CSV table of C-alpha atoms and ligand atoms in Angstrom, one decimal:
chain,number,residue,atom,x,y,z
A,864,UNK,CA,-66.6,-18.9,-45.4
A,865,UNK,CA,-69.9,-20.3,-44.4
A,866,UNK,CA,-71.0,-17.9,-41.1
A,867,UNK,CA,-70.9,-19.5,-37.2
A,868,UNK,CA,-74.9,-19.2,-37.4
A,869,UNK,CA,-75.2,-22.2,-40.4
A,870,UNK,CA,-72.3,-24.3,-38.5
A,871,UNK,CA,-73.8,-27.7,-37.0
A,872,UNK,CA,-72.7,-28.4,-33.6
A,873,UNK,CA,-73.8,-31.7,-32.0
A,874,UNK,CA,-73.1,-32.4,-28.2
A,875,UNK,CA,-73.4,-35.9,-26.3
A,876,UNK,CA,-73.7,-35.3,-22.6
A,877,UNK,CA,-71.5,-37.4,-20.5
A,878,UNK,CA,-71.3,-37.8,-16.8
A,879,UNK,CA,-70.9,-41.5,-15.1
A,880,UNK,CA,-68.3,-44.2,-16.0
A,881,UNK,CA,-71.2,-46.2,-17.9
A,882,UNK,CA,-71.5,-43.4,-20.4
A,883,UNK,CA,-68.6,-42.7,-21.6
A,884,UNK,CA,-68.2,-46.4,-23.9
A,885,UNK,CA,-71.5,-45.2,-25.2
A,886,UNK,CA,-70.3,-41.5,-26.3
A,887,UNK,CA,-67.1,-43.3,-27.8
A,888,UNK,CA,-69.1,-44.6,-31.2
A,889,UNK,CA,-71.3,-41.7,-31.4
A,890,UNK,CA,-68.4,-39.6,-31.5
A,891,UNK,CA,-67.0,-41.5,-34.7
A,892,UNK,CA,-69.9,-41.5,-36.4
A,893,UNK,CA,-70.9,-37.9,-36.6
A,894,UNK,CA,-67.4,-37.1,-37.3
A,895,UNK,CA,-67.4,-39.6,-39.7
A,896,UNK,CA,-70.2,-37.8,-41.4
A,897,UNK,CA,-68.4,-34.6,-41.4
A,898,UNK,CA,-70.4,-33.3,-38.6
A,899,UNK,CA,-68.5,-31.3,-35.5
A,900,UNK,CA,-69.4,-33.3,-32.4
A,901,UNK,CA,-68.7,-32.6,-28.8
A,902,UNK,CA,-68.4,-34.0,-25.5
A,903,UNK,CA,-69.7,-32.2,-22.4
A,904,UNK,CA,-68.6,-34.2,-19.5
A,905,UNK,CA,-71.0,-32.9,-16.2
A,906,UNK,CA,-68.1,-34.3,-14.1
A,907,UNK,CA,-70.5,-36.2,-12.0
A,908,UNK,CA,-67.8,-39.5,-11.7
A,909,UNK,CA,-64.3,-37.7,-11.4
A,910,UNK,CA,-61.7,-40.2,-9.9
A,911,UNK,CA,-59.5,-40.8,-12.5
A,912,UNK,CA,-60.0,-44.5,-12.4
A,913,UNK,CA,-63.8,-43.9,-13.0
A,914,UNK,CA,-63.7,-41.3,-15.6
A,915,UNK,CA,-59.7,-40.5,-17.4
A,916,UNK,CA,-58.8,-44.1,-18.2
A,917,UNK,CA,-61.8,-44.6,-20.6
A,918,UNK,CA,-61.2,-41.6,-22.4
A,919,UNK,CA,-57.5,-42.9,-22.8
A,920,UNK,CA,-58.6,-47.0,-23.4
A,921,UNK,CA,-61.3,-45.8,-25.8
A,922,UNK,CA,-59.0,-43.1,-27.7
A,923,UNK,CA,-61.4,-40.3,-27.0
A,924,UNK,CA,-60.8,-37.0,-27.7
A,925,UNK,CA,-60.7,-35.2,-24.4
A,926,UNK,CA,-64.3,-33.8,-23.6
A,927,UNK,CA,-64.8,-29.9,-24.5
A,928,UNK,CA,-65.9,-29.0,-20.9
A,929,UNK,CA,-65.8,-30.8,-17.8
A,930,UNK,CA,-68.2,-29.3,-15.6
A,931,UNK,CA,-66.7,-30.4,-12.3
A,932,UNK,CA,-70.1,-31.2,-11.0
A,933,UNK,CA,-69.1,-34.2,-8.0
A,934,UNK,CA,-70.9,-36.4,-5.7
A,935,UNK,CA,-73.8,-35.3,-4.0
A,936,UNK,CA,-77.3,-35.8,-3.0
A,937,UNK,CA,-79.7,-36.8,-5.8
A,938,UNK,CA,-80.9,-33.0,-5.6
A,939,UNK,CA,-77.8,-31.3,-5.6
A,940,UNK,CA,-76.0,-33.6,-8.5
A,941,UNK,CA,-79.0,-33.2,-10.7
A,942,UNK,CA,-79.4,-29.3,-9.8
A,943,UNK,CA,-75.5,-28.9,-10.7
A,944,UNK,CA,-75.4,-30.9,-13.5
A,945,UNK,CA,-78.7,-28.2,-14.7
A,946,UNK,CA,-77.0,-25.0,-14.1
A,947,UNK,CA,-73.5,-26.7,-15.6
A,948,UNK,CA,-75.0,-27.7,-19.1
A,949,UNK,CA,-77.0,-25.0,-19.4
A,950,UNK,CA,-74.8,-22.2,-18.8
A,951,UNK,CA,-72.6,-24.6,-21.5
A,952,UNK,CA,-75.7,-25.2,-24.6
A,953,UNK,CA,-75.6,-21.3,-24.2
A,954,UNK,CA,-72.3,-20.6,-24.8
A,955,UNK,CA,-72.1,-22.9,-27.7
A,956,UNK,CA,-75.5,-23.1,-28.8
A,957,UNK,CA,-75.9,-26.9,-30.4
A,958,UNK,CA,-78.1,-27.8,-32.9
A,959,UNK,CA,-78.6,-31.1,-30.9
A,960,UNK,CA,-78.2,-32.5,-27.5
A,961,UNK,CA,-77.5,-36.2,-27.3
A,962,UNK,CA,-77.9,-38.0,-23.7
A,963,UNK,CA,-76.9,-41.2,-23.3
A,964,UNK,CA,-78.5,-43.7,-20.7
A,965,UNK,CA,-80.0,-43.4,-17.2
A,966,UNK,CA,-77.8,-41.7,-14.7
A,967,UNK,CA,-78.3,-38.3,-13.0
A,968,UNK,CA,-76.2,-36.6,-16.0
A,969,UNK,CA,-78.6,-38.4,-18.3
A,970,UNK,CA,-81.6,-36.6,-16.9
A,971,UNK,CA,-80.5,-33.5,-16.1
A,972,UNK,CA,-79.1,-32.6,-19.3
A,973,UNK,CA,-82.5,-33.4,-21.1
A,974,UNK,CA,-84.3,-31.3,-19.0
A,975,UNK,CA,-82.5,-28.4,-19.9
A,976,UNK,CA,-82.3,-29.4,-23.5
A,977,UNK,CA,-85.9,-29.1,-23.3
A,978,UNK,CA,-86.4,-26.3,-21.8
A,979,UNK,CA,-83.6,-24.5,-24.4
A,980,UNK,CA,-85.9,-25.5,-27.3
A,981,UNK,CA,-82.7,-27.5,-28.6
A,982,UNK,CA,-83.6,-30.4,-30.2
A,983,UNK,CA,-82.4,-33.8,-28.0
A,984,UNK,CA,-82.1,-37.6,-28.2
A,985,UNK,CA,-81.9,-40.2,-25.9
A,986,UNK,CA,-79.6,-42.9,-26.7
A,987,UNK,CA,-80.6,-46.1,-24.8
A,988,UNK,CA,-84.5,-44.6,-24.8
A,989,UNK,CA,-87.5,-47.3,-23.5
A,990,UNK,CA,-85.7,-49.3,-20.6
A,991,UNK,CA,-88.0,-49.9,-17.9
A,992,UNK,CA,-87.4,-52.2,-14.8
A,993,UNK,CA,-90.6,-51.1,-13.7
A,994,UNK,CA,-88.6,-50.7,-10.5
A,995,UNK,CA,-89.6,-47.4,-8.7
A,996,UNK,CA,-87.2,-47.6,-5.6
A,997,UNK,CA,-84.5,-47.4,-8.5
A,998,UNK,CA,-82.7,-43.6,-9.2
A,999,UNK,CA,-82.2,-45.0,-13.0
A,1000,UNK,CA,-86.2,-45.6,-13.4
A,1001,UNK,CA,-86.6,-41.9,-12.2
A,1002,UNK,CA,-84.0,-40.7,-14.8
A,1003,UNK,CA,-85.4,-43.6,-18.0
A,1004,UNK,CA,-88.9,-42.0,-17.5
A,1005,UNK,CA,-88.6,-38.2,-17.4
A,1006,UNK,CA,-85.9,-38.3,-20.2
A,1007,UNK,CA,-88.1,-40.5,-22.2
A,1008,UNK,CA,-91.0,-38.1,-21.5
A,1009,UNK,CA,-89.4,-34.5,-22.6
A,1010,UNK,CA,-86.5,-35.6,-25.6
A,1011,UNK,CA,-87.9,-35.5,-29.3
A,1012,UNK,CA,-86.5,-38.5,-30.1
A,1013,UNK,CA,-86.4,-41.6,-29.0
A,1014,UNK,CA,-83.4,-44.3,-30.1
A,1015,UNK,CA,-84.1,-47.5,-28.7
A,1016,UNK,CA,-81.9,-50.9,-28.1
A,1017,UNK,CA,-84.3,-53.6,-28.6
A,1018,UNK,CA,-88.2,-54.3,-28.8
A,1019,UNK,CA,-89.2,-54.5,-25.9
A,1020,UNK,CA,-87.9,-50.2,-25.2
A,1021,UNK,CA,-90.4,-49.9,-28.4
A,1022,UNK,CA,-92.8,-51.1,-27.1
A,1023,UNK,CA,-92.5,-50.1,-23.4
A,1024,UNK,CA,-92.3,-46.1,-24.9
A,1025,UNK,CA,-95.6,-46.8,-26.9
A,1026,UNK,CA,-97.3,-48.2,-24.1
A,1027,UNK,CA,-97.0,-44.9,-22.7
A,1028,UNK,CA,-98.6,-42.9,-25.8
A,1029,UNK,CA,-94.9,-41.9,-27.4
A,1030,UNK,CA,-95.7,-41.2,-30.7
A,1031,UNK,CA,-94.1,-44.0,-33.2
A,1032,UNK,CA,-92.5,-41.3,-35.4
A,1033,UNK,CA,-90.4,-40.3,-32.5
A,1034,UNK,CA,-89.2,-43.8,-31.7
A,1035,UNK,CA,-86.5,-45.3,-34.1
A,1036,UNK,CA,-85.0,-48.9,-32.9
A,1037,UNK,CA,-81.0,-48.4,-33.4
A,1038,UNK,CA,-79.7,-51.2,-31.4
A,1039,UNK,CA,-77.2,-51.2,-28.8
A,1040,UNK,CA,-74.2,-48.8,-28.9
A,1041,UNK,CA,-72.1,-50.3,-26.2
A,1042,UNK,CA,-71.6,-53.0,-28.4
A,1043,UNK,CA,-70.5,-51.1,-31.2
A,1044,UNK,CA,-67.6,-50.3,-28.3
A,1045,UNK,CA,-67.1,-54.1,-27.4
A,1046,UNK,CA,-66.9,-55.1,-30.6
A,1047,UNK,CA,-64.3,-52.5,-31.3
A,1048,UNK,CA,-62.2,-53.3,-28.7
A,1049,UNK,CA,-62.3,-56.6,-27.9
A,1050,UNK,CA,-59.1,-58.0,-29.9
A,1051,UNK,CA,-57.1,-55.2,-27.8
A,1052,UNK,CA,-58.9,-56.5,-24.5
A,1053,UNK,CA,-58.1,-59.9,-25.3
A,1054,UNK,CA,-54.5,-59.0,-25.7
A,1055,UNK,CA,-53.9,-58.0,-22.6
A,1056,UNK,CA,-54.4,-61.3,-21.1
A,1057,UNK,CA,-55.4,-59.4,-18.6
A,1058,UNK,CA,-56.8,-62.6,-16.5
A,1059,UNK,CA,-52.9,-64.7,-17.0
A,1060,UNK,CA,-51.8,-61.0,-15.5
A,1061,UNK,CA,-53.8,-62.1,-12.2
A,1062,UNK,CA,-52.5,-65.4,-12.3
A,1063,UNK,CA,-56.1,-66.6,-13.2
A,1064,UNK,CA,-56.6,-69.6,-15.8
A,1065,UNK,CA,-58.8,-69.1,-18.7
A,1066,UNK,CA,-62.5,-69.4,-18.1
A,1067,UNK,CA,-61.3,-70.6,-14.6
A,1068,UNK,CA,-62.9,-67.8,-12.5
A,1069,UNK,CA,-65.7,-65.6,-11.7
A,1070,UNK,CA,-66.0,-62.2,-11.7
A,1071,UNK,CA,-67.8,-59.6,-9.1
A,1072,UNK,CA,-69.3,-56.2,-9.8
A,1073,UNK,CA,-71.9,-54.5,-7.7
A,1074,UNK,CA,-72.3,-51.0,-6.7
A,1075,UNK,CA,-76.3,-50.5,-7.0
A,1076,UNK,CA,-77.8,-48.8,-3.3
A,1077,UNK,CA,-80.6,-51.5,-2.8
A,1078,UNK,CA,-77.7,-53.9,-2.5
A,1079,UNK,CA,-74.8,-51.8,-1.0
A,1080,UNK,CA,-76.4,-49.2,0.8
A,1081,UNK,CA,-78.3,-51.6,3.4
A,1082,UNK,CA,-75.6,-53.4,5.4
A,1083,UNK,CA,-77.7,-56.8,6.2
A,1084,UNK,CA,-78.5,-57.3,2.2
A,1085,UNK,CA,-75.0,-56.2,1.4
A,1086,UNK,CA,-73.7,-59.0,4.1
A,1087,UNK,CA,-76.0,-61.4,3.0
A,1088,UNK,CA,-74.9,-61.1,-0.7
A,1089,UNK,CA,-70.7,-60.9,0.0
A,1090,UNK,CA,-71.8,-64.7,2.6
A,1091,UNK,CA,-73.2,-66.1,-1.1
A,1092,UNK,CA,-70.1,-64.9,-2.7
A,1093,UNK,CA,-67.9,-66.3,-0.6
A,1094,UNK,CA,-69.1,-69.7,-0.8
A,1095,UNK,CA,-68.7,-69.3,-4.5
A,1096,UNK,CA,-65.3,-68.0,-4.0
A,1097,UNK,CA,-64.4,-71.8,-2.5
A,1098,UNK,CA,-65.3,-73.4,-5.5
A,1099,UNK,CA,-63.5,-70.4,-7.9
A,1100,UNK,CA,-61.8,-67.5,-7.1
A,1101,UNK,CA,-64.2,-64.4,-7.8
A,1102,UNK,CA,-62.1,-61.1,-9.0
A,1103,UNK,CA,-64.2,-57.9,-7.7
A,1104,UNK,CA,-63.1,-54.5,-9.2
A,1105,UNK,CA,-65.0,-52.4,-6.1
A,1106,UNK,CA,-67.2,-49.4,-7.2
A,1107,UNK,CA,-66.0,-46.4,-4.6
A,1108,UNK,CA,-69.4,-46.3,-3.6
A,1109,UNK,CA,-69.2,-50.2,-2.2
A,1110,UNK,CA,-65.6,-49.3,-0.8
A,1111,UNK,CA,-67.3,-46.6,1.7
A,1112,UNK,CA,-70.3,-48.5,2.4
A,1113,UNK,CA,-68.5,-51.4,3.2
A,1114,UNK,CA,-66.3,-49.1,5.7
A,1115,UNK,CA,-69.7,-48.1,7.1
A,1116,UNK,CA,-71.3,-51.2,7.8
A,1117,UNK,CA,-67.8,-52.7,9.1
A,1118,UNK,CA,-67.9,-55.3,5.9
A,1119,UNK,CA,-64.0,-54.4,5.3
A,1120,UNK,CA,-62.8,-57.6,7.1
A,1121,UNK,CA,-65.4,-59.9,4.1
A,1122,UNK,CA,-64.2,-57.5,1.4
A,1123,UNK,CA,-60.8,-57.8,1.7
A,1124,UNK,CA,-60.2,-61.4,4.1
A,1125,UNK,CA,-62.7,-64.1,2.3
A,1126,UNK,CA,-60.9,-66.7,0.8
A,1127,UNK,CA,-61.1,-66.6,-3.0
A,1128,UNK,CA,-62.7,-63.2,-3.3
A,1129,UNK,CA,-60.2,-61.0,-5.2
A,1130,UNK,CA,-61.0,-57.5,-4.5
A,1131,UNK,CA,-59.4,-55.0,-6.8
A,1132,UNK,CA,-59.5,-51.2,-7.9
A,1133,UNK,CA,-61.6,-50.5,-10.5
A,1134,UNK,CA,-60.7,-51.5,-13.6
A,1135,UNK,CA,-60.1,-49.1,-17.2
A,1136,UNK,CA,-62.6,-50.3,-20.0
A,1137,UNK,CA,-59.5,-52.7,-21.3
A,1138,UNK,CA,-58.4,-54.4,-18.8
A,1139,UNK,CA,-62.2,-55.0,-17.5
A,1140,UNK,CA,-62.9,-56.8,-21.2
A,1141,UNK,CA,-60.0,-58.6,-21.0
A,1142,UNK,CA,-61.0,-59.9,-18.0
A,1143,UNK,CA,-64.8,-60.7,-18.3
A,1144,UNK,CA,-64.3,-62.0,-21.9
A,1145,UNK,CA,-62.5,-64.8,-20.3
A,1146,UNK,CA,-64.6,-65.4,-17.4
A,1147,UNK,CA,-66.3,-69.1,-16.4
A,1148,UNK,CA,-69.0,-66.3,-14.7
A,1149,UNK,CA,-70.2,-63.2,-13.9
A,1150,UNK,CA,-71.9,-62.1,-11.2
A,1151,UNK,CA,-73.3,-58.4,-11.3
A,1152,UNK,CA,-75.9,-55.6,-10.5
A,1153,UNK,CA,-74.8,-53.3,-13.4
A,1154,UNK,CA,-77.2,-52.8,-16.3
A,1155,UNK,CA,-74.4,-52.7,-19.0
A,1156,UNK,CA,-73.0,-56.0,-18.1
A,1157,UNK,CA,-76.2,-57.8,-18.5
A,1158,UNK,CA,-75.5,-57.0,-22.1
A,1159,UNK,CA,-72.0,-57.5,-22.9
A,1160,UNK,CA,-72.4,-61.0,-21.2
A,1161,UNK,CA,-75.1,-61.4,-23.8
A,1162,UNK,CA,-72.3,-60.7,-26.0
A,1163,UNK,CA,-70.1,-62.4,-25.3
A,1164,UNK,CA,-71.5,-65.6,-24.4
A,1165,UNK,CA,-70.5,-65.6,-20.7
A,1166,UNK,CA,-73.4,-66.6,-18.0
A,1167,UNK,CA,-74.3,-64.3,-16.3
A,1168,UNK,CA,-76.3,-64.1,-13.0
A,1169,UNK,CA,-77.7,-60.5,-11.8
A,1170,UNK,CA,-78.2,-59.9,-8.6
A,1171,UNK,CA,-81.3,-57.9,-8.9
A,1172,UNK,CA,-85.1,-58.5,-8.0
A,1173,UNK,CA,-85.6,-57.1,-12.1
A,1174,UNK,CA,-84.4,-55.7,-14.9
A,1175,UNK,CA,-84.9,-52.8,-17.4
A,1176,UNK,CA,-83.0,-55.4,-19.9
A,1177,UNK,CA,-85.1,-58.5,-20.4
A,1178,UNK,CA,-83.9,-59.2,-23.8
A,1179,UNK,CA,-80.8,-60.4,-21.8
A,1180,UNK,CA,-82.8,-62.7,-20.5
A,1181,UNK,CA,-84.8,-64.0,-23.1
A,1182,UNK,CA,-81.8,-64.1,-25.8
A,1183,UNK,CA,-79.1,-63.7,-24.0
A,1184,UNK,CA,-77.0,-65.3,-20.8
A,1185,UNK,CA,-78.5,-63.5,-18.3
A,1186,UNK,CA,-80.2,-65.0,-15.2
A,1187,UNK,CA,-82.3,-63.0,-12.7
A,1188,UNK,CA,-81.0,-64.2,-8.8
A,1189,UNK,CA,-82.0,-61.7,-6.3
A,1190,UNK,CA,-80.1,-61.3,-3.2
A,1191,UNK,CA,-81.4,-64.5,-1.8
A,1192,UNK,CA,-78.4,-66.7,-0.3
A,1193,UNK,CA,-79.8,-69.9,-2.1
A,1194,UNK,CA,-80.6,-68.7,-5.0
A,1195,UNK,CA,-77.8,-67.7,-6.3
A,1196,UNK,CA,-76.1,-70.5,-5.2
A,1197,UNK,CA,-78.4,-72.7,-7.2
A,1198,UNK,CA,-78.3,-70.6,-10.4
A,1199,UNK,CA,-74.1,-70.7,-9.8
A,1200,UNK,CA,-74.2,-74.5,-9.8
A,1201,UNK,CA,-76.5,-74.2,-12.7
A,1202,UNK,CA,-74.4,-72.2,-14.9
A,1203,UNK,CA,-70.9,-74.0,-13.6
A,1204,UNK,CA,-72.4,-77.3,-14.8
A,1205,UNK,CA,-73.0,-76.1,-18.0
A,1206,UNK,CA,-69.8,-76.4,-20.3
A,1207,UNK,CA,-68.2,-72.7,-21.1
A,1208,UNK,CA,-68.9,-71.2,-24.6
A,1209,UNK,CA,-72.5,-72.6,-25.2
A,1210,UNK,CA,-74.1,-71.4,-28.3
A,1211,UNK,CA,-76.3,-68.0,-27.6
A,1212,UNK,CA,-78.3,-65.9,-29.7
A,1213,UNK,CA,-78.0,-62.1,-29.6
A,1214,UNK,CA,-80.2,-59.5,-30.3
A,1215,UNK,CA,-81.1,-58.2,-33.5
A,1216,UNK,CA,-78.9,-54.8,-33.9
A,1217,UNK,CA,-76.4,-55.4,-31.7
A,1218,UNK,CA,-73.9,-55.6,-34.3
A,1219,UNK,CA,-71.4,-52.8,-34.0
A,1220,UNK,CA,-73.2,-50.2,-36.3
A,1221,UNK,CA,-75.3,-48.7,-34.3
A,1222,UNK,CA,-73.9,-45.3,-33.6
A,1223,UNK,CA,-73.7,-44.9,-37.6
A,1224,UNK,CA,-78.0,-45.4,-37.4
A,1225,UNK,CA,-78.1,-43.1,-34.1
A,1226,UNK,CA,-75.8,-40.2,-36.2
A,1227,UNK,CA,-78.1,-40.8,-39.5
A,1228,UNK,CA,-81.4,-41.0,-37.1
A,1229,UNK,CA,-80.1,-37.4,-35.7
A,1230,UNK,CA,-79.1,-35.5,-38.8
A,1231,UNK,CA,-81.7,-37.2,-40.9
A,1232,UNK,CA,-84.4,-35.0,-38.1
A,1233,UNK,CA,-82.0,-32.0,-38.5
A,1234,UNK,CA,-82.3,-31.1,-42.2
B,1808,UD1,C1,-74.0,-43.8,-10.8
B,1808,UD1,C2,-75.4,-43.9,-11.5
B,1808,UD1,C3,-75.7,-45.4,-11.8
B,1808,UD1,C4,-74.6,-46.0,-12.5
B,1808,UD1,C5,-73.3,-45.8,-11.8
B,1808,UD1,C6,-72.1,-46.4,-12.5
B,1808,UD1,C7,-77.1,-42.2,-10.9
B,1808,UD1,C8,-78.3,-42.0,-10.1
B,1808,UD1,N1,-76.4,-43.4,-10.7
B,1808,UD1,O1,-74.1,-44.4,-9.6
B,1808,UD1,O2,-76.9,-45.5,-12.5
B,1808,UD1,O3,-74.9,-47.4,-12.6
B,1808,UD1,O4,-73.1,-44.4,-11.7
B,1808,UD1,O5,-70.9,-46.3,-11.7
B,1808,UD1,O6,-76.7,-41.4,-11.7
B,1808,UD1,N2,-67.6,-41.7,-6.1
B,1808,UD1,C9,-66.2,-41.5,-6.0
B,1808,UD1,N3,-65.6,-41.2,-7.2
B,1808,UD1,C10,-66.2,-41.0,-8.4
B,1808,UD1,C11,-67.6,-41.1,-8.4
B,1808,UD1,C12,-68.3,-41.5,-7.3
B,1808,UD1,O7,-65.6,-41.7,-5.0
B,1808,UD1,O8,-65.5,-40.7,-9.4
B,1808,UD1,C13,-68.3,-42.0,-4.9
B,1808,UD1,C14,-68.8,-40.8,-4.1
B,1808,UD1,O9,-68.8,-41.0,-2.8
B,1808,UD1,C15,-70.3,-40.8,-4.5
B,1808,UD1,C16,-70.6,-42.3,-4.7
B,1808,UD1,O10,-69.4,-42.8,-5.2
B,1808,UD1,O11,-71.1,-40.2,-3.5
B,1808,UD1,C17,-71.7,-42.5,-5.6
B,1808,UD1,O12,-71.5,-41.8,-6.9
B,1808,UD1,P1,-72.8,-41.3,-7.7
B,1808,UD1,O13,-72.3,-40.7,-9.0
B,1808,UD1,O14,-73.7,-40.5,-6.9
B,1808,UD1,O15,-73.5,-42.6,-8.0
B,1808,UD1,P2,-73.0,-44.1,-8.4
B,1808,UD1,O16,-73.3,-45.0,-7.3
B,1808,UD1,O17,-71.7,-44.1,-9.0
């Protein structure tokens, strides 16, 4: 029997909902090469709603640990998601860490990786936005700076890493791993008919995410945006799976009666990974400030309209469906008229390697540096 000391152990760090459809692949694909793979879950998104239901929709094995870690300030989340992983990585001692995008989770875990001497990745390496105010930029560029390598979506992460002196040996471009996830999925999505569900008619409706501070956290920008959507919402009724961290700020700034009273606006719980494909894949629109979403839009075809001042994802602007709108009242209702004129399902190119087998080149990137 080969001794625990020559047994490879590789763990992907997961914390917030965006992670998790990332992990999903990379799980298959070192198991796939015979490798033992784990999840560490830091616990930093816990309702069940935000966390559970993808590990059910995406047939996940349940993670190995779940570190409890919670809500807090930026300081404490980070600090807690240190102390979790590392008291974890000692206790198991991994060959490799794996961290997957830009949250808190993503950063914190590296840190300690690096600091262990274990050797780390980052999945989803090179993003900028260039966009300071953002947490996310915070987390891109000090887990950029300390893993040993680097496995980037597109060209434009290649070139943003060597722009800051990364050494090209540490950078390989893997492509996108979310859409290894949609593409899986996508025929169990669709069955759900999800959108007939709702009583909404195919490609008939927009849908609403947005959860980012700059746009919830400030109650005159968050106003400003839900006064766009609502005149959107007369033309198509707009479904709007609320982020908890919307819910409470709308409480706060006493936005509750726009949320829940606008005529057209749909708001909902959030949505499992299923049902959410099910229903964006359908969509006439999509209106949004998440960074994943940009992309699967891309995917899928679907325009999309961001309602951001940047993004660390301008390939889905370039290739894909994706329209930069701001906050700015008439903006996006220009760019919505825009993208409602044009007739659903227009031809769209997407990016090289986004094509469903990219955790297989993230699991041969990693074990190829191990041995
Ligand atoms: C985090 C990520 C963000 C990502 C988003 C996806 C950071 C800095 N931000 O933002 O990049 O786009 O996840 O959702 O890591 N809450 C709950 N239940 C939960 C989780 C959160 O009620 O399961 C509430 C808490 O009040 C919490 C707030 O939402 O304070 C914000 O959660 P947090 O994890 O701090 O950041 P997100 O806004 O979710």
């Amino acid at each position: 029997m080969r001794g625990d000391r020559f047994r490879t152990v590789i763990v992907t760090v997961v914390g917030a909902r965006p992670n998790f459809m990332k992990a999903a692949p990379i799980h298959l694909a070192f198991r796939a090469a015979g490798i033992e793979h784990e999840i560490c879950h830091t616990g930093q998104h816990y309702d069940p709603g935000m966390s559970e239901v993808f590990f059910d929709d995406l047939r996940m094995p349940r993670p190995i640990v779940d570190l409890g870690v919670g809500s807090g300030t930026h300081a404490e989340q980070t600090a807690a998601v240190m102390v979790g992983v590392e008291r974890f990585f000692m206790e198991r001692r991994p060959q490799a860490v794996l961290v997957v995008g830009d949250v808190n989770s993503t950063m914190a875990a590296a840190i300690v990786a690096a600091k262990m001497g274990i050797y780390s990745a980052h999945v989803e390496a090179g993003l900028r936005s260039g966009d300071w105010s953002m947490p996310e930029e915070i987390n891109r560029v000090v887990t950029d700076s300390i893993v040993d390598l680097l496995l980037t979506p597109s060209p434009d992460a290649d070139e943003n890493l060597l722009a800051e002196g990364c050494s090209p040996d540490t950078i390989v471009r893997v492509g996108n791993v979310m859409i290894d996830t949609l593409l899986q999925h996508l025929p169990t999505a669709r069955a759900l008919a999800v959108p007939r569900r709702m009583g909404l008619a195919s490609r008939q409706y927009a849908v609403l995410t947005l959860h980012r501070p700059s746009n919830v956290d400030d109650p005159p920008i968050f106003a400003r945006i839900l006064g766009a959507i609502a005149d959107i919402a007369r033309r198509l009724p707009v479904v709007f799976p609320v982020h908890p961290r919307t819910r409470q700020q709308a409480a706060v700034a006493g936005l509750g009666p726009q949320l829940e009273e606008t005529p057209g606006l749909l708001p909902t719980d959030p949505l499992g990974y299923l049902e959410f494909l099910s229903l964006t894949s359908d969509a006439r629109l999509v209106l949004t400030d998440s960074g994943g979403l940009q992309e699967e839009t891309t995917v899928l075809g679907i325009p999309c309209l961001t309602l951001r001042e940047n993004t660390e994802r301008p390939i889905t602007l370039t290739q894909g469906t994706n329209v930069l709108v701001g906050t700015d009242p008439s903006t996006i209702m220009r760019e919505a008229d825009r993208a409602l004129a044009r007739a659903p399902g227009t031809a769209h190119a997407v990016p090289e390697l986004w094509d469903g087998r990219t955790a297989e080149r993230i699991a041969a990137a990693v074990l190829g540096r191990l041995r």
